[in-house]
PDB file of C-alpha atoms in Angstrom:
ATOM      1  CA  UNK J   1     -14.684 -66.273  13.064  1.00  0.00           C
ATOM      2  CA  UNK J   2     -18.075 -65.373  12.959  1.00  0.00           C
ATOM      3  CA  UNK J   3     -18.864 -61.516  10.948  1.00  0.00           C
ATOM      4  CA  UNK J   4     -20.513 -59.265  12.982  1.00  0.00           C
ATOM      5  CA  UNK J   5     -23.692 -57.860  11.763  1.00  0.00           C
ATOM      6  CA  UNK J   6     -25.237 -54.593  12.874  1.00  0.00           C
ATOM      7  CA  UNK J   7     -28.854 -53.889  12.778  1.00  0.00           C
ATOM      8  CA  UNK J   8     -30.079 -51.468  10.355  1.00  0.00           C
ATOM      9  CA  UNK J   9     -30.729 -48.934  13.267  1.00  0.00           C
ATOM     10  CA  UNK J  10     -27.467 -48.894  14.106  1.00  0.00           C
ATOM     11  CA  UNK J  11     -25.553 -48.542  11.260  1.00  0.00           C
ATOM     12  CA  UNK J  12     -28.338 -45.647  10.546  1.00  0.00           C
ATOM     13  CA  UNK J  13     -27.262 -44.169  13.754  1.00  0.00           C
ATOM     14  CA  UNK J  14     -23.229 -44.632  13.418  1.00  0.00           C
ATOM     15  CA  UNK J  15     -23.635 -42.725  10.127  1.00  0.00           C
ATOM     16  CA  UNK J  16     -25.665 -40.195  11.305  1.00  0.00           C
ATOM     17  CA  UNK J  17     -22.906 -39.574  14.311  1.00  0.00           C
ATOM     18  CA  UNK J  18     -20.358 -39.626  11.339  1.00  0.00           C
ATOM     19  CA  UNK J  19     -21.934 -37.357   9.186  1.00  0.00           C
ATOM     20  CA  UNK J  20     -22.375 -34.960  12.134  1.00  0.00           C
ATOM     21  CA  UNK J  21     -18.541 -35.796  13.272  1.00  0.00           C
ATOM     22  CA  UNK J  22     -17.304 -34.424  10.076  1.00  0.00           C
ATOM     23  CA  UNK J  23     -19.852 -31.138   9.983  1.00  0.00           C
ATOM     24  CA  UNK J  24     -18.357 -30.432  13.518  1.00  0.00           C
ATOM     25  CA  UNK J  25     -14.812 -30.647  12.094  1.00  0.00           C
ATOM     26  CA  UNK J  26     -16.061 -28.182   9.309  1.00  0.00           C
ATOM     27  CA  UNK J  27     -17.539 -26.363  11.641  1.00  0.00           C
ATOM     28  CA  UNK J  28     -14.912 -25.750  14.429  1.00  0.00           C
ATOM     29  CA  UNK J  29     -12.295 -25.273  11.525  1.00  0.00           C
ATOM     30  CA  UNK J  30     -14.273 -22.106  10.508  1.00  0.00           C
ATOM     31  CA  UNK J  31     -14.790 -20.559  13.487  1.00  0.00           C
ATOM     32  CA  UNK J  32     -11.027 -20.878  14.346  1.00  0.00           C
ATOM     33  CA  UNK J  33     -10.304 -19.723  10.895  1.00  0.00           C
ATOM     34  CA  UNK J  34     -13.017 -17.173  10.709  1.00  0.00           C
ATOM     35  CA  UNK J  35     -12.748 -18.196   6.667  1.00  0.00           C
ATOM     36  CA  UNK J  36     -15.333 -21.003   4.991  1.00  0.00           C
ATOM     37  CA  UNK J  37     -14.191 -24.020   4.043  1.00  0.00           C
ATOM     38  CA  UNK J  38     -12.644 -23.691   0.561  1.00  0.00           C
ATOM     39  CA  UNK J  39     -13.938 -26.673  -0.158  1.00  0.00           C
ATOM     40  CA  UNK J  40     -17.979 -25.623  -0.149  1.00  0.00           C
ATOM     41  CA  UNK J  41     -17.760 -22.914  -2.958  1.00  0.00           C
ATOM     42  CA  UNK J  42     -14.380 -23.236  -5.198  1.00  0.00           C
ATOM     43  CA  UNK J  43     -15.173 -20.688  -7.125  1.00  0.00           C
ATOM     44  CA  UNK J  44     -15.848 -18.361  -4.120  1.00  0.00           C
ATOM     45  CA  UNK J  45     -12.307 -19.321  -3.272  1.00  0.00           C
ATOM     46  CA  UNK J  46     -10.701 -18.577  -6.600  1.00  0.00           C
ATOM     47  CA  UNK J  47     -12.113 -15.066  -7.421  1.00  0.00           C
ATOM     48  CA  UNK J  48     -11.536 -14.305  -3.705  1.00  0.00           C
ATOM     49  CA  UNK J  49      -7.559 -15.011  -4.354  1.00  0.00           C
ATOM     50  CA  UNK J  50      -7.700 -13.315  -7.886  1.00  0.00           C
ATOM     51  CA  UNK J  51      -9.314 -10.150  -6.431  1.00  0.00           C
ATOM     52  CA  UNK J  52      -6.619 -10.326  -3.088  1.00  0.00           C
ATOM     53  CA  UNK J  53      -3.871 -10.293  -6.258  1.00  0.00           C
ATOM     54  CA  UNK J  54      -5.370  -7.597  -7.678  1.00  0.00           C
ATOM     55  CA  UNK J  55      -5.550  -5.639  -4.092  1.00  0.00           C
ATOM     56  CA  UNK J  56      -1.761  -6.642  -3.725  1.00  0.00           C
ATOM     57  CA  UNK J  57      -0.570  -5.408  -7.231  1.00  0.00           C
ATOM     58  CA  UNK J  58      -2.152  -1.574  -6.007  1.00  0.00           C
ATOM     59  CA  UNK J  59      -0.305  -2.018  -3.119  1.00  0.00           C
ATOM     60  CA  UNK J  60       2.811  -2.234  -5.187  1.00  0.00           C
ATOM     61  CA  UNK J  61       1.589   0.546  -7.507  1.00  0.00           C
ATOM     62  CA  UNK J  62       1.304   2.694  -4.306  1.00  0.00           C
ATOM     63  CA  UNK J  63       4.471   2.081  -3.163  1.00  0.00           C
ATOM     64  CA  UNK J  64       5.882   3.233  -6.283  1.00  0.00           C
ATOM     65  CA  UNK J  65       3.923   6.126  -6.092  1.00  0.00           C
ATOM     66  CA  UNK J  66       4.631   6.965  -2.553  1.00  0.00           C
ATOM     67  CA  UNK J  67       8.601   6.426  -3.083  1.00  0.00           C
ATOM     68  CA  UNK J  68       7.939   9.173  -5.952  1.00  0.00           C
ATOM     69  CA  UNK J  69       6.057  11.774  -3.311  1.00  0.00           C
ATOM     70  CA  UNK J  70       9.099  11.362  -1.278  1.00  0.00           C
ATOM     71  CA  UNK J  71      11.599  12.402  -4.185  1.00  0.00           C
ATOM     72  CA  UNK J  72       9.152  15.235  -5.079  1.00  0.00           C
ATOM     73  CA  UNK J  73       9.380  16.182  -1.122  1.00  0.00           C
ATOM     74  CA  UNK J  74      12.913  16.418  -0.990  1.00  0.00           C
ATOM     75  CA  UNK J  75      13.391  18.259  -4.185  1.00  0.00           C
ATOM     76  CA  UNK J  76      10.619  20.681  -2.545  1.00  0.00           C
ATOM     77  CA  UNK J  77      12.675  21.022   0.759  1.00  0.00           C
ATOM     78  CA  UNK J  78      16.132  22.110  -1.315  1.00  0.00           C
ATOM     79  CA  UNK J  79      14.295  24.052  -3.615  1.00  0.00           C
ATOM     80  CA  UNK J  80      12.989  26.074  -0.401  1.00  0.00           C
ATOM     81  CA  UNK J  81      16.728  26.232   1.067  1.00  0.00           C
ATOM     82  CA  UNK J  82      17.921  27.383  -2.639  1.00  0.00           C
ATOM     83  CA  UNK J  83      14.764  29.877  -2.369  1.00  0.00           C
ATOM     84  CA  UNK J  84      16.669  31.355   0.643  1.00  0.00           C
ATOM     85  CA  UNK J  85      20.058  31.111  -0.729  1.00  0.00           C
ATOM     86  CA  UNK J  86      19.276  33.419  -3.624  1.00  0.00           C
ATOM     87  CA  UNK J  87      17.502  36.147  -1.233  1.00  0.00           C
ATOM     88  CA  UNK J  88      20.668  36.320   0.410  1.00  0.00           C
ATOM     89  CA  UNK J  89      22.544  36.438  -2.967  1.00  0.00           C
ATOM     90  CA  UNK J  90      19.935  39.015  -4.272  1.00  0.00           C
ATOM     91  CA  UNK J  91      21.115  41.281  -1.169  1.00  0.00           C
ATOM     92  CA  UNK J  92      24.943  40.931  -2.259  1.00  0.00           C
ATOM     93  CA  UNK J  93      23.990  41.547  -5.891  1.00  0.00           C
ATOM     94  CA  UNK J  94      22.445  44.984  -4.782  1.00  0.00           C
ATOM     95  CA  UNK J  95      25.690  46.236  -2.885  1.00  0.00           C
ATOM     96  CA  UNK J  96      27.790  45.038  -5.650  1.00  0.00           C
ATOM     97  CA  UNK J  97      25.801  47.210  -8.245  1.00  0.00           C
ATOM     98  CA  UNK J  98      25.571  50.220  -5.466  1.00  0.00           C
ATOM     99  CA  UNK J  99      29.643  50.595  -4.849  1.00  0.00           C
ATOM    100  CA  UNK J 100      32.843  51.259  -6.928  1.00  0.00           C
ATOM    101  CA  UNK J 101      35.553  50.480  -4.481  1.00  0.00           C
ATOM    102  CA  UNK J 102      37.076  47.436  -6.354  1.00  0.00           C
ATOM    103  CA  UNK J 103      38.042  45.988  -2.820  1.00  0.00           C
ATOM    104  CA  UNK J 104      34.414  45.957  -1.808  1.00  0.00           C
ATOM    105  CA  UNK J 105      33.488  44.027  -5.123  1.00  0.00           C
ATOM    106  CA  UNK J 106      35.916  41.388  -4.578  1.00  0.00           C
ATOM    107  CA  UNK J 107      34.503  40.930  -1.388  1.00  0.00           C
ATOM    108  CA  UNK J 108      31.282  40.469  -2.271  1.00  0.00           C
ATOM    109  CA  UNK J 109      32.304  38.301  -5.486  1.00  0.00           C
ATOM    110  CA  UNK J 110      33.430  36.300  -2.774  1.00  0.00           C
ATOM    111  CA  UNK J 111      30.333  36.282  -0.738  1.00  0.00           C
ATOM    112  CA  UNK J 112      28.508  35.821  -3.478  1.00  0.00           C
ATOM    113  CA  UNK J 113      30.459  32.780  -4.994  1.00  0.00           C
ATOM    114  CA  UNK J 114      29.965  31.238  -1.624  1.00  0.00           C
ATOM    115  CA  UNK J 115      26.141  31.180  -2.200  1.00  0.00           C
ATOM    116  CA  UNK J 116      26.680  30.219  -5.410  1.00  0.00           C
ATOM    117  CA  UNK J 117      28.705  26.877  -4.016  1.00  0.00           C
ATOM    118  CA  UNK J 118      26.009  26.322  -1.167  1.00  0.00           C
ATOM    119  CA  UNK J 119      23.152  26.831  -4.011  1.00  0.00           C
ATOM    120  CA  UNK J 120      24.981  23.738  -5.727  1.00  0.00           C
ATOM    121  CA  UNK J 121      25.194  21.816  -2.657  1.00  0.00           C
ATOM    122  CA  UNK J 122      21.769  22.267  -2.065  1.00  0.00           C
ATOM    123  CA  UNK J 123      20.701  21.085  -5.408  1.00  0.00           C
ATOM    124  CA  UNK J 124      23.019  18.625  -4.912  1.00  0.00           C
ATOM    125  CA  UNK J 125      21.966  16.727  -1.429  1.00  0.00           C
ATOM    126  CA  UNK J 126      18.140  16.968  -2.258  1.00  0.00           C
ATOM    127  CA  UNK J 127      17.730  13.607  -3.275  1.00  0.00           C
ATOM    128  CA  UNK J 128      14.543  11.216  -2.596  1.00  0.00           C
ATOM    129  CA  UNK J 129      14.122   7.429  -3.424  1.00  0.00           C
ATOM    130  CA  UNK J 130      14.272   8.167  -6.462  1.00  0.00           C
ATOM    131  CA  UNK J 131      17.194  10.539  -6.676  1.00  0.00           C
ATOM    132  CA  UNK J 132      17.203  13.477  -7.553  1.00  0.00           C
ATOM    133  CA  UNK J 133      15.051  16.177  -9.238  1.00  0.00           C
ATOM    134  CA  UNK J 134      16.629  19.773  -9.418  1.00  0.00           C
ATOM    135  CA  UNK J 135      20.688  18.512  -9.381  1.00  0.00           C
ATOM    136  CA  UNK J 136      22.523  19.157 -12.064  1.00  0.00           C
ATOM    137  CA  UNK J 137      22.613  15.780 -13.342  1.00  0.00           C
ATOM    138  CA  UNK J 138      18.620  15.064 -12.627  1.00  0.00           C
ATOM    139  CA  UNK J 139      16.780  13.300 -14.799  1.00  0.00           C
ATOM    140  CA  UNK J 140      13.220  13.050 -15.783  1.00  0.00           C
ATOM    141  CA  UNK J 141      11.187  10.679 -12.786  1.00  0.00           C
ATOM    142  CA  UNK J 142       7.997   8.129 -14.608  1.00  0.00           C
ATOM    143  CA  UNK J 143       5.314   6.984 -11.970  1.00  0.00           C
ATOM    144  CA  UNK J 144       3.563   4.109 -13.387  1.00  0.00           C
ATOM    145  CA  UNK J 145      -0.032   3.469 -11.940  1.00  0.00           C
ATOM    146  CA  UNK J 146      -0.218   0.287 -13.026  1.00  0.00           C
ATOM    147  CA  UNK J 147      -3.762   0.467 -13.547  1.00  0.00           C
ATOM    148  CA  UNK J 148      -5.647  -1.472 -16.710  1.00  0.00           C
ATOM    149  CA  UNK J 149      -5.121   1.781 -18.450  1.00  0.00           C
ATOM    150  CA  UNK J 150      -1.219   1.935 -18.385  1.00  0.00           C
ATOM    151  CA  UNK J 151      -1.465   5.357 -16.928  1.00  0.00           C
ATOM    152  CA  UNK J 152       1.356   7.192 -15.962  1.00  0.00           C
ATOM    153  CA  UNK J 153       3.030  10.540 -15.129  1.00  0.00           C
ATOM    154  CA  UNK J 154       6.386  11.834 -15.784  1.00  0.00           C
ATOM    155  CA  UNK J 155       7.347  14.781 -13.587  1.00  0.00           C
ATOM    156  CA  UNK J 156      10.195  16.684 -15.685  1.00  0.00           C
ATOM    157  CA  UNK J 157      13.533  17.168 -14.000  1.00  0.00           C
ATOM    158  CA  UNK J 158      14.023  20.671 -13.652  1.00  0.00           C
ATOM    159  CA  UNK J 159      18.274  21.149 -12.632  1.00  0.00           C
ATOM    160  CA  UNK J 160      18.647  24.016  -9.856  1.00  0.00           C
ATOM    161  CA  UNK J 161      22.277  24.458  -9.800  1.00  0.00           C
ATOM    162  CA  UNK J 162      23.137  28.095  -9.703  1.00  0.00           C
ATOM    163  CA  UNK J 163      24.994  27.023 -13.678  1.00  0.00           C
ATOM    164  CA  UNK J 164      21.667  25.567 -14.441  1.00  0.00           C
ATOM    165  CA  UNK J 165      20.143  28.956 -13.318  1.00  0.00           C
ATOM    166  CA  UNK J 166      22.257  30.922 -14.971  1.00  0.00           C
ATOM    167  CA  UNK J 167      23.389  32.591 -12.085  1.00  0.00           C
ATOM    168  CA  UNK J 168      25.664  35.657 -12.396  1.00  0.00           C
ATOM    169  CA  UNK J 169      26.521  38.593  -9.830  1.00  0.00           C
ATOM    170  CA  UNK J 170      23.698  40.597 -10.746  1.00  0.00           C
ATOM    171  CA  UNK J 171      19.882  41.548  -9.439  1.00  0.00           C
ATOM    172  CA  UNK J 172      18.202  40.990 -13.015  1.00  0.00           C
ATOM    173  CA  UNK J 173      19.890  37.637 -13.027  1.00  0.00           C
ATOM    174  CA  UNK J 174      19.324  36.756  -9.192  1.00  0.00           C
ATOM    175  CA  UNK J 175      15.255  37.537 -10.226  1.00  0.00           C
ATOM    176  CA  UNK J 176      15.773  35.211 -12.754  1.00  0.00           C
ATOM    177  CA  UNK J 177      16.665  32.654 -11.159  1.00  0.00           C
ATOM    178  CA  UNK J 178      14.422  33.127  -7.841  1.00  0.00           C
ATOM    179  CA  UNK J 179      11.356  32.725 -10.588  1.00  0.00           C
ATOM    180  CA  UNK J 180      12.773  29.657 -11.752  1.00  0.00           C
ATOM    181  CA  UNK J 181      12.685  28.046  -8.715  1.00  0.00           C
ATOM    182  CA  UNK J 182       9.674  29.082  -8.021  1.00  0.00           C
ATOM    183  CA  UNK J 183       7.746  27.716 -11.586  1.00  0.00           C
ATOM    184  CA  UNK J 184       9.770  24.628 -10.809  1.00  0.00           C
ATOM    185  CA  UNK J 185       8.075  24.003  -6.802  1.00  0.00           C
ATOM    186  CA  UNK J 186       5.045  25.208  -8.429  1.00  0.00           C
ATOM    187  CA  UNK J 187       5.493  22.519 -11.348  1.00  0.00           C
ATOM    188  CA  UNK J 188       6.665  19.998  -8.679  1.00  0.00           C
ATOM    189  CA  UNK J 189       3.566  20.919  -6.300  1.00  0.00           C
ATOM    190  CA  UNK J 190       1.163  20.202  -8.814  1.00  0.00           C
ATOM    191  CA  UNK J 191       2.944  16.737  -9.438  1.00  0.00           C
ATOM    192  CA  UNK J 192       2.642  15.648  -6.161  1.00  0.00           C
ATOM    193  CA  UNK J 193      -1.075  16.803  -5.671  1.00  0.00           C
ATOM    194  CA  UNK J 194      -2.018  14.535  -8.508  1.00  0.00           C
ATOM    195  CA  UNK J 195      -0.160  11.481  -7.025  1.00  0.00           C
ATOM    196  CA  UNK J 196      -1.712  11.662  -3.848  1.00  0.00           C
ATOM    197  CA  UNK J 197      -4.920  12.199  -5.600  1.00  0.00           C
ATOM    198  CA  UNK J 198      -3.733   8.585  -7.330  1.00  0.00           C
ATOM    199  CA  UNK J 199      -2.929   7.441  -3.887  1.00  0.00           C
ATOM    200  CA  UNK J 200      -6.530   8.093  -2.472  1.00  0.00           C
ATOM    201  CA  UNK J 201      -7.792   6.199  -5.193  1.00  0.00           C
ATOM    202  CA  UNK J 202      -5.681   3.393  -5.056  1.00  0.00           C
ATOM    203  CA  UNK J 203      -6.277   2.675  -1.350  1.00  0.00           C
ATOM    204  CA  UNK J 204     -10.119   2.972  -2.421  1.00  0.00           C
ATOM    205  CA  UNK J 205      -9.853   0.382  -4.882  1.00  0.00           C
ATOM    206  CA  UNK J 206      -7.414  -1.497  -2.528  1.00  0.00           C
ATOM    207  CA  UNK J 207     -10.093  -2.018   0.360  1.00  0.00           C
ATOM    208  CA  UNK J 208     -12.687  -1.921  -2.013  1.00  0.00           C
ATOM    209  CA  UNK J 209     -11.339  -5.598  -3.713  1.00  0.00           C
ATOM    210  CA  UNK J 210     -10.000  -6.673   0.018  1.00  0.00           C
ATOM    211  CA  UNK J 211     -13.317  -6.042   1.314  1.00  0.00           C
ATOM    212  CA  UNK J 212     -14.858  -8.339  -1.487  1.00  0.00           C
ATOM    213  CA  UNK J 213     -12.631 -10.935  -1.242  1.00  0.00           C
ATOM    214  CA  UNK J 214     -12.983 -11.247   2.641  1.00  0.00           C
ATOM    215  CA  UNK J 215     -17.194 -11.104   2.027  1.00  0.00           C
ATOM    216  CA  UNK J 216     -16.440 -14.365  -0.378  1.00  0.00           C
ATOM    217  CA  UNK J 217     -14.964 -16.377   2.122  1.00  0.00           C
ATOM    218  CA  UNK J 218     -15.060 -15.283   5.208  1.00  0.00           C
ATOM    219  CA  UNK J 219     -17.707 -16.696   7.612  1.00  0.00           C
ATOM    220  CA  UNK J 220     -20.570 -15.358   9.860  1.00  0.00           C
ATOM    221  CA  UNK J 221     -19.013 -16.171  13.333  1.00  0.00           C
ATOM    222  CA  UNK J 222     -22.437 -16.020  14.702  1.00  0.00           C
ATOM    223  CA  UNK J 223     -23.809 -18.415  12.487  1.00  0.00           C
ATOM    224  CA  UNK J 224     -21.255 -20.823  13.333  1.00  0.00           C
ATOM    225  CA  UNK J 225     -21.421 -20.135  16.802  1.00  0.00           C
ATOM    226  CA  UNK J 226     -25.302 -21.104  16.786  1.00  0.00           C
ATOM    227  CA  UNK J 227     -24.058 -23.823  14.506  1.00  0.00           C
ATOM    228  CA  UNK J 228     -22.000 -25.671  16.990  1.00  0.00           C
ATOM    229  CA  UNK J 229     -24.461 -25.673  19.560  1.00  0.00           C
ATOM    230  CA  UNK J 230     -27.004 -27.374  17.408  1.00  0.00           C
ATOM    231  CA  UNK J 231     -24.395 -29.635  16.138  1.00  0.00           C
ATOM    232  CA  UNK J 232     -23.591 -30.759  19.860  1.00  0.00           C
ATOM    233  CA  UNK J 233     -27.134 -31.439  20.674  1.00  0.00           C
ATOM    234  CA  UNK J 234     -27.435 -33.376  17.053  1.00  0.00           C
ATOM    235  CA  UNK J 235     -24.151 -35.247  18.415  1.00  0.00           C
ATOM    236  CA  UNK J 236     -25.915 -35.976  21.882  1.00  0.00           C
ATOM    237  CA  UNK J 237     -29.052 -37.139  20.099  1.00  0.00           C
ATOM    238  CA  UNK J 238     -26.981 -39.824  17.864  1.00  0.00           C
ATOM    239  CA  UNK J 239     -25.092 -40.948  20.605  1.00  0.00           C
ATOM    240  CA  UNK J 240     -28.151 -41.715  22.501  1.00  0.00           C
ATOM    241  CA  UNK J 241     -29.994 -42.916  19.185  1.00  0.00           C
ATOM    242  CA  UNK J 242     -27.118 -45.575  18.865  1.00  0.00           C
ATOM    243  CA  UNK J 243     -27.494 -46.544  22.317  1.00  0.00           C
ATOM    244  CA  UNK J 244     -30.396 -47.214  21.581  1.00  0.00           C
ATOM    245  CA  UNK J 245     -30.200 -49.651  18.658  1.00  0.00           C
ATOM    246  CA  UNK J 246     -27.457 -51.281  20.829  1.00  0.00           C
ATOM    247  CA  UNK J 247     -30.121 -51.869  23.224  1.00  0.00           C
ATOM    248  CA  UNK J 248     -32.756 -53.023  20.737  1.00  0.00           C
ATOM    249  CA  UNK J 249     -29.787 -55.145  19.452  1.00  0.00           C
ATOM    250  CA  UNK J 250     -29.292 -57.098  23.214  1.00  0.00           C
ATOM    251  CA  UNK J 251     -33.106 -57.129  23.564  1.00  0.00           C
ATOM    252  CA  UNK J 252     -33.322 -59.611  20.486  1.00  0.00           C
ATOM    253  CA  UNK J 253     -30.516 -61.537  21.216  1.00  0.00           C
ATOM    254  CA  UNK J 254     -31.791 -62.562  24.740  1.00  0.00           C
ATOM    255  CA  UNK J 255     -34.689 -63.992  22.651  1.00  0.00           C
ATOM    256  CA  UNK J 256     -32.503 -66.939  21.625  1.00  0.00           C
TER     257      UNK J 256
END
């Protein structure tokens, strides 16, 4: 069988239509994508992933943050309910001290113990993610912010049990423990304003690496848009161009 032999015009013009074949696959991949082709800049592509690690590792630091915020919360809710607890106990204190009929101060012993077992239940049943803060058996809570720095912050466990607050049927020791709770929220309030603090920063540096990744490989839409278009009328021109050099081709074979 006789090998076919195309005319250099025509194999010029096949792999022009073949070079333009595989820009348009380039092409239509990216604006489906909306991302470059990985393979035109690798190392666009790799510090693009490292950065979208780095972005996903704050996201994890935040969530530990945020999961520490919500155990700060709760021990700030009970701590408000305790608050109220020892007004009412304050009140009881101040008719004990005020009467001497021995029937009245059993009753208000047992008023008072009530509290007393509500104030523990309190203390108790405020429990976040992360357990609790101000129960009797609370411990100390770390936040790591998993930052280059291996910065962290321990808020101190601070147990608001009326035994923990040395609670006893009496004003001076009601007072006492109403300021206790109080330093604690106050402690516990100035905790949480420096996580959220650490929260606004992380989601900073979150979109700020995000934001740099996507710049690194993400295409210009437009661009490619304008690109196709010129691509279809290159495509048009080769397919013409090879007709042609097919025509050129029958030309000179009708010469023999």
């Amino acid at each position: 069988m006789d090998q076919v032999t195309l005319s250099t015009g025509t194999q010029s013009a096949i792999r022009a239509l073949q070079q333009t074949d595989r820009v348009q696959s380039t092409n239509q991949q990216e604006l489906a994508t909306g991302r470059k082709d990985p393979r035109s800049d690798v190392i666009a592509e790799l510090i693009s992933r490292a950065l979208n690690d780095q972005a996903a590792d704050l996201a994890s630091t935040k969530d530990e943050t945020n999961s520490a915020l919500n155990t700060i919360q709760a021990a700030d809710n009970g701590l408000d309910a305790i608050e109220e607890s020892l007004k009412l106990a304050r009140s009881v204190a101040e008719q004990y001290q005020n009467t001497s009929d021995p029937a009245e101060q059993a009753r208000l012993q047992e008023q008072f113990d009530t509290i007393a077992s509500q104030i523990d239940a309190l203390a108790a049943d405020s429990r976040g993610v992360n357990g609790s803060l101000i129960a009797s058996d609370a411990q100390d809570m770390t936040v790591s912010y998993g930052s280059a720095s291996d910065g962290s912050l321990t808020v101190a466990a601070s147990p608001s049990d009326s035994a923990s607050l040395g609670l006893t049927l009496s004003v001076d020791s009601v007072d006492a423990a109403l300021a206790q709770v109080r330093d604690t929220r106050q402690t516990l309030d100035s905790a949480a304003s420096t996580l959220a603090e650490r929260n606004n920063f992380t989601d900073a540096m979150q979109n700020n690496l995000e934001e740099g990744a996507a710049d690194l490989v993400e295409t210009d839409l437009n661009e490619d848009a304008a690109q196709a278009l010129s691509l279809q009328t290159r495509d048009r021109l080769g397919v013409a161009s090879l007709a042609m050099a097919a025509e050129s081709n029958r030309a000179v074979l009708q010469l023999f």
